[in-house]
Amino acid sequence: MRLRRRPVVWEPHEPSPPFEHPSGERPPVLPEGVVPRHVALVMDGNGRWANARGLTRTEGHAAGEQVLLDVVAGAIEIGVTHVSAYAFSTENWKRSPEEVRFLMGFNRDVLRRRRDEMNDWGVRVRWAGRRPRLWRSVITELETAEQLTAGNTTCTLTMCVNYGGRAEIVDAVRAIGHEVAAGRLDPEHVTERTVARYLDEPDMPDVDLFIRTGGEQRASNFLLWQAAYAEFVFLDKPWPDVDRRDLWRAVEQYARRDRRYGAAVDRPTAASPDDHEDEHADGEPAHER
């Protein structure tokens, strides 16, 4: 007879700080308000990192587990409140059956191994992605981690498993279509807020900082809706070579950028002496001749 799983329920507790970086380095001190709230991670380069060392692609994926833990620890230390990790995309099913099987089992086992540690840090674990095709055992571990950490508030880690940005938007549009067909929603009243309510995680804030490792410079169908105004940082190093200090440097880049969200402000600069010397006698500036 198969034993029934005991339900997991979140219990209030005082979060403990994550482990420090082995170097002893601490996060930079930044002015209040410039630290990104939500960081998205495309953890790329695992296979290439492994192949360059004579290892299999799956060994590269395995090497990335500790990196994610370290980066989440660094996010907590610098004050990031939301981290979204691209763990398995809707396109990753195209990979070899051996690699797909490994990734399914690996995601399941990482959640099982790390959920208690995340819970101790006060991390809330969430899942974004489609159920179809996903292993039942993976879904079980994702839901167990969600239940165990449901009340935590230090940081939210969204594991994006069997996730695709276009698929998420299609699913939202389909759900909205059903509501319209049933007469519960007036299509004239559909707004961006309406669409957002039907996404996988309606309460997920927009992405502020989008980090991709591995040297590639593209979004790869990750959080397309949420990352509409994200600042992008691309790292040449593969994911297994990354640690929290790379996150901190990316956050410092983010803090120096001017985010205008489509707006613009005039910032005239004083004319240089050369500008006056290069005018016609009638005062026409050189650049307007």
PDB file of C-alpha atoms in Angstrom:
ATOM      1  CA  MET A   1       0.000   0.000   0.000  1.00  0.00           C
ATOM      2  CA  ARG A   2       1.325   3.436  -0.935  1.00  0.00           C
ATOM      3  CA  LEU A   3       1.804   5.749   2.047  1.00  0.00           C
ATOM      4  CA  ARG A   4       0.136   9.150   1.839  1.00  0.00           C
ATOM      5  CA  ARG A   5       2.437  12.152   2.090  1.00  0.00           C
ATOM      6  CA  ARG A   6       2.077  14.129   5.267  1.00  0.00           C
ATOM      7  CA  PRO A   7       0.934  17.662   4.422  1.00  0.00           C
ATOM      8  CA  VAL A   8       3.596  20.326   4.859  1.00  0.00           C
ATOM      9  CA  VAL A   9       2.499  23.500   6.613  1.00  0.00           C
ATOM     10  CA  TRP A  10       4.494  26.696   7.080  1.00  0.00           C
ATOM     11  CA  GLU A  11       5.272  27.525  10.696  1.00  0.00           C
ATOM     12  CA  PRO A  12       6.277  31.006  11.881  1.00  0.00           C
ATOM     13  CA  HIS A  13       9.977  31.308  12.679  1.00  0.00           C
ATOM     14  CA  GLU A  14      12.721  33.894  12.962  1.00  0.00           C
ATOM     15  CA  PRO A  15      14.777  33.815   9.744  1.00  0.00           C
ATOM     16  CA  SER A  16      18.479  33.119  10.070  1.00  0.00           C
ATOM     17  CA  PRO A  17      21.020  34.981   7.906  1.00  0.00           C
ATOM     18  CA  PRO A  18      22.467  33.047   4.969  1.00  0.00           C
ATOM     19  CA  PHE A  19      26.063  31.848   4.993  1.00  0.00           C
ATOM     20  CA  GLU A  20      28.702  34.428   4.130  1.00  0.00           C
ATOM     21  CA  HIS A  21      30.817  34.255   0.993  1.00  0.00           C
ATOM     22  CA  PRO A  22      34.014  32.229   1.618  1.00  0.00           C
ATOM     23  CA  SER A  23      36.108  35.314   0.789  1.00  0.00           C
ATOM     24  CA  GLY A  24      34.468  37.239   3.614  1.00  0.00           C
ATOM     25  CA  GLU A  25      33.484  39.950   1.116  1.00  0.00           C
ATOM     26  CA  ARG A  26      30.366  41.903   1.982  1.00  0.00           C
ATOM     27  CA  PRO A  27      27.858  43.562  -0.377  1.00  0.00           C
ATOM     28  CA  PRO A  28      28.451  47.157  -1.444  1.00  0.00           C
ATOM     29  CA  VAL A  29      26.665  49.861   0.489  1.00  0.00           C
ATOM     30  CA  LEU A  30      24.261  51.586  -1.890  1.00  0.00           C
ATOM     31  CA  PRO A  31      21.907  54.536  -1.417  1.00  0.00           C
ATOM     32  CA  GLU A  32      18.383  53.652  -0.384  1.00  0.00           C
ATOM     33  CA  GLY A  33      16.068  53.056  -3.308  1.00  0.00           C
ATOM     34  CA  VAL A  34      18.625  52.058  -5.961  1.00  0.00           C
ATOM     35  CA  VAL A  35      18.736  48.322  -5.234  1.00  0.00           C
ATOM     36  CA  PRO A  36      16.528  46.377  -7.683  1.00  0.00           C
ATOM     37  CA  ARG A  37      13.483  44.780  -6.155  1.00  0.00           C
ATOM     38  CA  HIS A  38      13.258  41.884  -8.658  1.00  0.00           C
ATOM     39  CA  VAL A  39      16.195  40.152 -10.353  1.00  0.00           C
ATOM     40  CA  ALA A  40      15.652  37.618 -13.148  1.00  0.00           C
ATOM     41  CA  LEU A  41      18.362  35.006 -13.803  1.00  0.00           C
ATOM     42  CA  VAL A  42      19.015  33.148 -17.044  1.00  0.00           C
ATOM     43  CA  MET A  43      21.527  30.572 -15.816  1.00  0.00           C
ATOM     44  CA  ASP A  44      23.256  29.832 -19.117  1.00  0.00           C
ATOM     45  CA  GLY A  45      26.551  28.179 -20.044  1.00  0.00           C
ATOM     46  CA  ASN A  46      26.404  25.023 -17.915  1.00  0.00           C
ATOM     47  CA  GLY A  47      26.923  22.639 -20.831  1.00  0.00           C
ATOM     48  CA  ARG A  48      29.718  24.638 -22.440  1.00  0.00           C
ATOM     49  CA  TRP A  49      31.455  24.987 -19.076  1.00  0.00           C
ATOM     50  CA  ALA A  50      31.345  21.214 -18.615  1.00  0.00           C
ATOM     51  CA  ASN A  51      32.425  20.333 -22.156  1.00  0.00           C
ATOM     52  CA  ALA A  52      35.424  22.671 -21.883  1.00  0.00           C
ATOM     53  CA  ARG A  53      36.555  20.579 -18.901  1.00  0.00           C
ATOM     54  CA  GLY A  54      35.950  17.211 -20.521  1.00  0.00           C
ATOM     55  CA  LEU A  55      32.740  16.704 -18.537  1.00  0.00           C
ATOM     56  CA  THR A  56      29.193  15.913 -19.625  1.00  0.00           C
ATOM     57  CA  ARG A  57      26.508  18.572 -19.936  1.00  0.00           C
ATOM     58  CA  THR A  58      24.651  17.088 -16.978  1.00  0.00           C
ATOM     59  CA  GLU A  59      27.730  17.577 -14.789  1.00  0.00           C
ATOM     60  CA  GLY A  60      27.623  21.238 -15.746  1.00  0.00           C
ATOM     61  CA  HIS A  61      24.018  21.512 -14.610  1.00  0.00           C
ATOM     62  CA  ALA A  62      24.907  19.828 -11.321  1.00  0.00           C
ATOM     63  CA  ALA A  63      27.712  22.340 -10.746  1.00  0.00           C
ATOM     64  CA  GLY A  64      25.192  25.174 -10.942  1.00  0.00           C
ATOM     65  CA  GLU A  65      23.207  24.126  -7.852  1.00  0.00           C
ATOM     66  CA  GLN A  66      25.570  25.682  -5.319  1.00  0.00           C
ATOM     67  CA  VAL A  67      25.811  28.810  -7.469  1.00  0.00           C
ATOM     68  CA  LEU A  68      22.063  29.433  -7.243  1.00  0.00           C
ATOM     69  CA  LEU A  69      22.203  29.003  -3.484  1.00  0.00           C
ATOM     70  CA  ASP A  70      25.099  31.468  -3.246  1.00  0.00           C
ATOM     71  CA  VAL A  71      23.390  34.037  -5.491  1.00  0.00           C
ATOM     72  CA  VAL A  72      20.174  33.858  -3.468  1.00  0.00           C
ATOM     73  CA  ALA A  73      22.251  34.391  -0.317  1.00  0.00           C
ATOM     74  CA  GLY A  74      23.845  37.426  -1.954  1.00  0.00           C
ATOM     75  CA  ALA A  75      20.446  38.753  -3.006  1.00  0.00           C
ATOM     76  CA  ILE A  76      19.257  38.615   0.596  1.00  0.00           C
ATOM     77  CA  GLU A  77      22.414  40.363   1.816  1.00  0.00           C
ATOM     78  CA  ILE A  78      22.109  43.286  -0.622  1.00  0.00           C
ATOM     79  CA  GLY A  79      18.335  43.680  -0.203  1.00  0.00           C
ATOM     80  CA  VAL A  80      16.832  42.135  -3.355  1.00  0.00           C
ATOM     81  CA  THR A  81      13.368  40.866  -2.440  1.00  0.00           C
ATOM     82  CA  HIS A  82      12.492  38.789  -5.535  1.00  0.00           C
ATOM     83  CA  VAL A  83      14.641  36.404  -7.575  1.00  0.00           C
ATOM     84  CA  SER A  84      13.307  34.437 -10.560  1.00  0.00           C
ATOM     85  CA  ALA A  85      15.436  31.567 -11.875  1.00  0.00           C
ATOM     86  CA  TYR A  86      14.970  30.047 -15.339  1.00  0.00           C
ATOM     87  CA  ALA A  87      15.344  26.387 -14.366  1.00  0.00           C
ATOM     88  CA  PHE A  88      13.676  24.639 -17.339  1.00  0.00           C
ATOM     89  CA  SER A  89      12.028  26.283 -20.331  1.00  0.00           C
ATOM     90  CA  THR A  90       9.183  25.077 -22.543  1.00  0.00           C
ATOM     91  CA  GLU A  91      11.824  24.846 -25.294  1.00  0.00           C
ATOM     92  CA  ASN A  92      14.168  22.627 -23.254  1.00  0.00           C
ATOM     93  CA  TRP A  93      12.060  19.571 -24.163  1.00  0.00           C
ATOM     94  CA  LYS A  94      13.907  19.685 -27.509  1.00  0.00           C
ATOM     95  CA  ARG A  95      17.120  18.551 -25.810  1.00  0.00           C
ATOM     96  CA  SER A  96      18.239  14.940 -25.729  1.00  0.00           C
ATOM     97  CA  PRO A  97      16.039  12.540 -23.709  1.00  0.00           C
ATOM     98  CA  GLU A  98      18.988  11.893 -21.394  1.00  0.00           C
ATOM     99  CA  GLU A  99      19.464  15.577 -20.607  1.00  0.00           C
ATOM    100  CA  VAL A 100      15.724  16.137 -20.140  1.00  0.00           C
ATOM    101  CA  ARG A 101      15.528  13.208 -17.716  1.00  0.00           C
ATOM    102  CA  PHE A 102      18.486  14.557 -15.783  1.00  0.00           C
ATOM    103  CA  LEU A 103      17.041  18.075 -15.570  1.00  0.00           C
ATOM    104  CA  MET A 104      13.678  16.790 -14.383  1.00  0.00           C
ATOM    105  CA  GLY A 105      15.253  14.699 -11.647  1.00  0.00           C
ATOM    106  CA  PHE A 106      17.764  17.412 -10.801  1.00  0.00           C
ATOM    107  CA  ASN A 107      15.135  20.124 -10.319  1.00  0.00           C
ATOM    108  CA  ARG A 108      13.124  17.750  -8.155  1.00  0.00           C
ATOM    109  CA  ASP A 109      16.111  16.803  -6.009  1.00  0.00           C
ATOM    110  CA  VAL A 110      17.411  20.362  -5.642  1.00  0.00           C
ATOM    111  CA  LEU A 111      14.059  21.424  -4.212  1.00  0.00           C
ATOM    112  CA  ARG A 112      14.091  18.494  -1.816  1.00  0.00           C
ATOM    113  CA  ARG A 113      17.678  19.144  -0.710  1.00  0.00           C
ATOM    114  CA  ARG A 114      17.496  22.916  -0.388  1.00  0.00           C
ATOM    115  CA  ARG A 115      13.945  23.757   0.714  1.00  0.00           C
ATOM    116  CA  ASP A 116      14.700  23.554   4.453  1.00  0.00           C
ATOM    117  CA  GLU A 117      17.721  25.826   4.087  1.00  0.00           C
ATOM    118  CA  MET A 118      15.691  28.319   2.059  1.00  0.00           C
ATOM    119  CA  ASN A 119      12.965  28.175   4.667  1.00  0.00           C
ATOM    120  CA  ASP A 120      15.488  28.875   7.439  1.00  0.00           C
ATOM    121  CA  TRP A 121      16.592  32.029   5.569  1.00  0.00           C
ATOM    122  CA  GLY A 122      13.003  33.226   5.275  1.00  0.00           C
ATOM    123  CA  VAL A 123      12.831  32.603   1.513  1.00  0.00           C
ATOM    124  CA  ARG A 124       9.420  32.032   0.003  1.00  0.00           C
ATOM    125  CA  VAL A 125       9.633  29.528  -2.869  1.00  0.00           C
ATOM    126  CA  ARG A 126       7.158  29.871  -5.739  1.00  0.00           C
ATOM    127  CA  TRP A 127       6.669  28.023  -9.020  1.00  0.00           C
ATOM    128  CA  ALA A 128       5.854  29.500 -12.433  1.00  0.00           C
ATOM    129  CA  GLY A 129       5.286  27.233 -15.425  1.00  0.00           C
ATOM    130  CA  ARG A 130       2.955  24.792 -17.148  1.00  0.00           C
ATOM    131  CA  ARG A 131       1.830  21.476 -15.665  1.00  0.00           C
ATOM    132  CA  PRO A 132       1.484  19.438 -18.879  1.00  0.00           C
ATOM    133  CA  ARG A 133       4.495  17.164 -19.550  1.00  0.00           C
ATOM    134  CA  LEU A 134       6.111  18.056 -16.217  1.00  0.00           C
ATOM    135  CA  TRP A 135       6.918  15.044 -14.051  1.00  0.00           C
ATOM    136  CA  ARG A 136       4.426  14.523 -11.246  1.00  0.00           C
ATOM    137  CA  SER A 137       7.320  14.102  -8.795  1.00  0.00           C
ATOM    138  CA  VAL A 138       8.671  17.535  -9.788  1.00  0.00           C
ATOM    139  CA  ILE A 139       5.259  19.136  -9.305  1.00  0.00           C
ATOM    140  CA  THR A 140       5.011  17.484  -5.888  1.00  0.00           C
ATOM    141  CA  GLU A 141       8.344  18.910  -4.745  1.00  0.00           C
ATOM    142  CA  LEU A 142       7.495  22.357  -6.112  1.00  0.00           C
ATOM    143  CA  GLU A 143       4.167  22.379  -4.282  1.00  0.00           C
ATOM    144  CA  THR A 144       5.757  21.041  -1.095  1.00  0.00           C
ATOM    145  CA  ALA A 145       8.349  23.827  -1.156  1.00  0.00           C
ATOM    146  CA  GLU A 146       5.577  26.384  -1.751  1.00  0.00           C
ATOM    147  CA  GLN A 147       3.593  25.107   1.232  1.00  0.00           C
ATOM    148  CA  LEU A 148       6.629  24.913   3.536  1.00  0.00           C
ATOM    149  CA  THR A 149       7.717  28.497   2.807  1.00  0.00           C
ATOM    150  CA  ALA A 150       4.325  30.126   2.183  1.00  0.00           C
ATOM    151  CA  GLY A 151       4.566  32.730   4.948  1.00  0.00           C
ATOM    152  CA  ASN A 152       8.192  33.773   4.506  1.00  0.00           C
ATOM    153  CA  THR A 153       8.898  37.398   3.604  1.00  0.00           C
ATOM    154  CA  THR A 154      12.689  37.877   3.406  1.00  0.00           C
ATOM    155  CA  CYS A 155      12.927  37.064  -0.299  1.00  0.00           C
ATOM    156  CA  THR A 156      10.757  35.294  -2.901  1.00  0.00           C
ATOM    157  CA  LEU A 157      12.505  32.765  -5.148  1.00  0.00           C
ATOM    158  CA  THR A 158      10.381  31.847  -8.162  1.00  0.00           C
ATOM    159  CA  MET A 159      11.522  28.624  -9.797  1.00  0.00           C
ATOM    160  CA  CYS A 160      10.478  28.824 -13.446  1.00  0.00           C
ATOM    161  CA  VAL A 161      10.106  25.176 -14.463  1.00  0.00           C
ATOM    162  CA  ASN A 162       8.493  24.229 -17.783  1.00  0.00           C
ATOM    163  CA  TYR A 163       8.111  27.964 -18.249  1.00  0.00           C
ATOM    164  CA  GLY A 164       7.984  30.138 -21.376  1.00  0.00           C
ATOM    165  CA  GLY A 165       7.119  33.821 -21.592  1.00  0.00           C
ATOM    166  CA  ARG A 166       4.998  33.425 -24.709  1.00  0.00           C
ATOM    167  CA  ALA A 167       3.261  30.362 -23.266  1.00  0.00           C
ATOM    168  CA  GLU A 168       2.429  32.323 -20.111  1.00  0.00           C
ATOM    169  CA  ILE A 169       0.876  35.147 -22.149  1.00  0.00           C
ATOM    170  CA  VAL A 170      -1.040  32.692 -24.360  1.00  0.00           C
ATOM    171  CA  ASP A 171      -2.433  30.955 -21.270  1.00  0.00           C
ATOM    172  CA  ALA A 172      -3.484  34.314 -19.827  1.00  0.00           C
ATOM    173  CA  VAL A 173      -5.194  35.355 -23.064  1.00  0.00           C
ATOM    174  CA  ARG A 174      -6.992  32.008 -23.254  1.00  0.00           C
ATOM    175  CA  ALA A 175      -8.275  32.389 -19.685  1.00  0.00           C
ATOM    176  CA  ILE A 176      -9.433  35.937 -20.412  1.00  0.00           C
ATOM    177  CA  GLY A 177     -11.207  34.651 -23.544  1.00  0.00           C
ATOM    178  CA  HIS A 178     -13.128  32.114 -21.455  1.00  0.00           C
ATOM    179  CA  GLU A 179     -14.177  34.889 -19.063  1.00  0.00           C
ATOM    180  CA  VAL A 180     -15.375  37.054 -21.953  1.00  0.00           C
ATOM    181  CA  ALA A 181     -17.268  34.140 -23.562  1.00  0.00           C
ATOM    182  CA  ALA A 182     -18.982  33.404 -20.250  1.00  0.00           C
ATOM    183  CA  GLY A 183     -20.111  37.011 -19.954  1.00  0.00           C
ATOM    184  CA  ARG A 184     -18.072  37.650 -16.817  1.00  0.00           C
ATOM    185  CA  LEU A 185     -15.710  40.128 -18.452  1.00  0.00           C
ATOM    186  CA  ASP A 186     -16.332  42.980 -20.874  1.00  0.00           C
ATOM    187  CA  PRO A 187     -13.599  42.931 -23.556  1.00  0.00           C
ATOM    188  CA  GLU A 188     -13.713  46.727 -23.663  1.00  0.00           C
ATOM    189  CA  HIS A 189     -12.529  46.737 -20.057  1.00  0.00           C
ATOM    190  CA  VAL A 190      -9.470  44.516 -20.615  1.00  0.00           C
ATOM    191  CA  THR A 191      -6.335  46.441 -19.630  1.00  0.00           C
ATOM    192  CA  GLU A 192      -2.723  45.617 -18.848  1.00  0.00           C
ATOM    193  CA  ARG A 193      -3.784  45.063 -15.250  1.00  0.00           C
ATOM    194  CA  THR A 194      -6.376  42.552 -16.434  1.00  0.00           C
ATOM    195  CA  VAL A 195      -3.759  40.548 -18.312  1.00  0.00           C
ATOM    196  CA  ALA A 196      -1.370  40.666 -15.345  1.00  0.00           C
ATOM    197  CA  ARG A 197      -4.027  39.104 -13.094  1.00  0.00           C
ATOM    198  CA  TYR A 198      -4.058  36.000 -15.323  1.00  0.00           C
ATOM    199  CA  LEU A 199      -0.291  35.437 -15.443  1.00  0.00           C
ATOM    200  CA  ASP A 200       1.306  32.517 -13.577  1.00  0.00           C
ATOM    201  CA  GLU A 201       2.220  34.688 -10.581  1.00  0.00           C
ATOM    202  CA  PRO A 202      -0.106  37.714 -10.556  1.00  0.00           C
ATOM    203  CA  ASP A 203       1.620  39.274  -7.553  1.00  0.00           C
ATOM    204  CA  MET A 204       5.107  39.056  -9.101  1.00  0.00           C
ATOM    205  CA  PRO A 205       6.554  42.581  -9.454  1.00  0.00           C
ATOM    206  CA  ASP A 206       8.048  43.692 -12.746  1.00  0.00           C
ATOM    207  CA  VAL A 207      11.647  42.670 -13.338  1.00  0.00           C
ATOM    208  CA  ASP A 208      14.101  45.474 -12.557  1.00  0.00           C
ATOM    209  CA  LEU A 209      17.375  43.722 -13.371  1.00  0.00           C
ATOM    210  CA  PHE A 210      17.702  40.883 -15.904  1.00  0.00           C
ATOM    211  CA  ILE A 211      20.992  38.962 -15.714  1.00  0.00           C
ATOM    212  CA  ARG A 212      22.092  36.395 -18.271  1.00  0.00           C
ATOM    213  CA  THR A 213      25.328  34.439 -17.964  1.00  0.00           C
ATOM    214  CA  GLY A 214      27.205  32.397 -20.552  1.00  0.00           C
ATOM    215  CA  GLY A 215      28.048  35.157 -23.038  1.00  0.00           C
ATOM    216  CA  GLU A 216      24.755  35.161 -24.965  1.00  0.00           C
ATOM    217  CA  GLN A 217      22.760  38.391 -25.218  1.00  0.00           C
ATOM    218  CA  ARG A 218      19.075  37.593 -25.592  1.00  0.00           C
ATOM    219  CA  ALA A 219      16.002  37.152 -23.391  1.00  0.00           C
ATOM    220  CA  SER A 220      15.226  33.590 -24.580  1.00  0.00           C
ATOM    221  CA  ASN A 221      11.496  33.849 -23.909  1.00  0.00           C
ATOM    222  CA  PHE A 222      11.942  34.536 -20.185  1.00  0.00           C
ATOM    223  CA  LEU A 223       9.454  36.751 -18.314  1.00  0.00           C
ATOM    224  CA  LEU A 224       8.622  38.710 -21.458  1.00  0.00           C
ATOM    225  CA  TRP A 225       5.696  40.553 -19.894  1.00  0.00           C
ATOM    226  CA  GLN A 226       7.375  41.278 -16.564  1.00  0.00           C
ATOM    227  CA  ALA A 227      10.719  42.333 -18.097  1.00  0.00           C
ATOM    228  CA  ALA A 228       9.261  44.984 -20.427  1.00  0.00           C
ATOM    229  CA  TYR A 229      11.338  47.722 -18.751  1.00  0.00           C
ATOM    230  CA  ALA A 230      14.102  45.647 -17.194  1.00  0.00           C
ATOM    231  CA  GLU A 231      17.726  46.697 -17.252  1.00  0.00           C
ATOM    232  CA  PHE A 232      19.882  43.968 -18.825  1.00  0.00           C
ATOM    233  CA  VAL A 233      23.335  42.841 -17.709  1.00  0.00           C
ATOM    234  CA  PHE A 234      25.101  40.132 -19.720  1.00  0.00           C
ATOM    235  CA  LEU A 235      27.991  38.213 -18.165  1.00  0.00           C
ATOM    236  CA  ASP A 236      30.576  36.454 -20.331  1.00  0.00           C
ATOM    237  CA  LYS A 237      31.271  33.812 -17.704  1.00  0.00           C
ATOM    238  CA  PRO A 238      29.214  30.575 -17.600  1.00  0.00           C
ATOM    239  CA  TRP A 239      26.803  30.006 -14.723  1.00  0.00           C
ATOM    240  CA  PRO A 240      29.030  27.539 -12.775  1.00  0.00           C
ATOM    241  CA  ASP A 241      31.735  30.251 -12.522  1.00  0.00           C
ATOM    242  CA  VAL A 242      29.340  32.853 -11.084  1.00  0.00           C
ATOM    243  CA  ASP A 243      28.907  33.754  -7.418  1.00  0.00           C
ATOM    244  CA  ARG A 244      27.114  36.427  -5.399  1.00  0.00           C
ATOM    245  CA  ARG A 245      29.831  39.000  -6.117  1.00  0.00           C
ATOM    246  CA  ASP A 246      28.784  38.969  -9.778  1.00  0.00           C
ATOM    247  CA  LEU A 247      25.239  39.750  -8.649  1.00  0.00           C
ATOM    248  CA  TRP A 248      26.516  42.611  -6.515  1.00  0.00           C
ATOM    249  CA  ARG A 249      28.495  44.094  -9.427  1.00  0.00           C
ATOM    250  CA  ALA A 250      25.414  43.816 -11.654  1.00  0.00           C
ATOM    251  CA  VAL A 251      23.372  45.599  -8.982  1.00  0.00           C
ATOM    252  CA  GLU A 252      25.974  48.376  -8.906  1.00  0.00           C
ATOM    253  CA  GLN A 253      25.639  48.750 -12.695  1.00  0.00           C
ATOM    254  CA  TYR A 254      21.876  48.889 -12.287  1.00  0.00           C
ATOM    255  CA  ALA A 255      22.179  51.571  -9.605  1.00  0.00           C
ATOM    256  CA  ARG A 256      24.113  53.822 -12.010  1.00  0.00           C
ATOM    257  CA  ARG A 257      21.547  53.622 -14.810  1.00  0.00           C
ATOM    258  CA  ASP A 258      18.862  56.231 -15.459  1.00  0.00           C
ATOM    259  CA  ARG A 259      15.483  54.473 -15.695  1.00  0.00           C
ATOM    260  CA  ARG A 260      12.956  56.726 -17.442  1.00  0.00           C
ATOM    261  CA  TYR A 261      10.184  54.292 -18.480  1.00  0.00           C
ATOM    262  CA  GLY A 262       9.659  56.090 -21.772  1.00  0.00           C
ATOM    263  CA  ALA A 263       9.785  59.590 -20.279  1.00  0.00           C
ATOM    264  CA  ALA A 264      12.518  62.144 -20.917  1.00  0.00           C
ATOM    265  CA  VAL A 265      13.748  65.293 -19.202  1.00  0.00           C
ATOM    266  CA  ASP A 266      15.617  68.156 -20.861  1.00  0.00           C
ATOM    267  CA  ARG A 267      19.120  68.525 -19.443  1.00  0.00           C
ATOM    268  CA  PRO A 268      20.704  71.345 -21.452  1.00  0.00           C
ATOM    269  CA  THR A 269      24.460  71.673 -21.196  1.00  0.00           C
ATOM    270  CA  ALA A 270      26.301  74.956 -21.295  1.00  0.00           C
ATOM    271  CA  ALA A 271      27.632  75.888 -24.732  1.00  0.00           C
ATOM    272  CA  SER A 272      31.383  75.504 -25.081  1.00  0.00           C
ATOM    273  CA  PRO A 273      33.586  78.313 -26.461  1.00  0.00           C
ATOM    274  CA  ASP A 274      34.118  76.275 -29.629  1.00  0.00           C
ATOM    275  CA  ASP A 275      30.374  76.350 -30.330  1.00  0.00           C
ATOM    276  CA  HIS A 276      30.430  80.172 -30.491  1.00  0.00           C
ATOM    277  CA  GLU A 277      33.551  80.285 -32.619  1.00  0.00           C
ATOM    278  CA  ASP A 278      31.934  78.017 -35.233  1.00  0.00           C
ATOM    279  CA  GLU A 279      28.870  80.176 -35.867  1.00  0.00           C
ATOM    280  CA  HIS A 280      28.152  82.254 -38.986  1.00  0.00           C
ATOM    281  CA  ALA A 281      28.127  86.002 -38.677  1.00  0.00           C
ATOM    282  CA  ASP A 282      24.314  85.838 -38.558  1.00  0.00           C
ATOM    283  CA  GLY A 283      24.457  83.483 -35.569  1.00  0.00           C
ATOM    284  CA  GLU A 284      23.519  80.241 -37.333  1.00  0.00           C
ATOM    285  CA  PRO A 285      25.116  77.314 -35.436  1.00  0.00           C
ATOM    286  CA  ALA A 286      27.394  75.055 -37.466  1.00  0.00           C
ATOM    287  CA  HIS A 287      25.212  71.939 -36.943  1.00  0.00           C
ATOM    288  CA  GLU A 288      22.222  73.736 -38.580  1.00  0.00           C
ATOM    289  CA  ARG A 289      24.001  74.878 -41.752  1.00  0.00           C
TER     290      ARG A 289
END
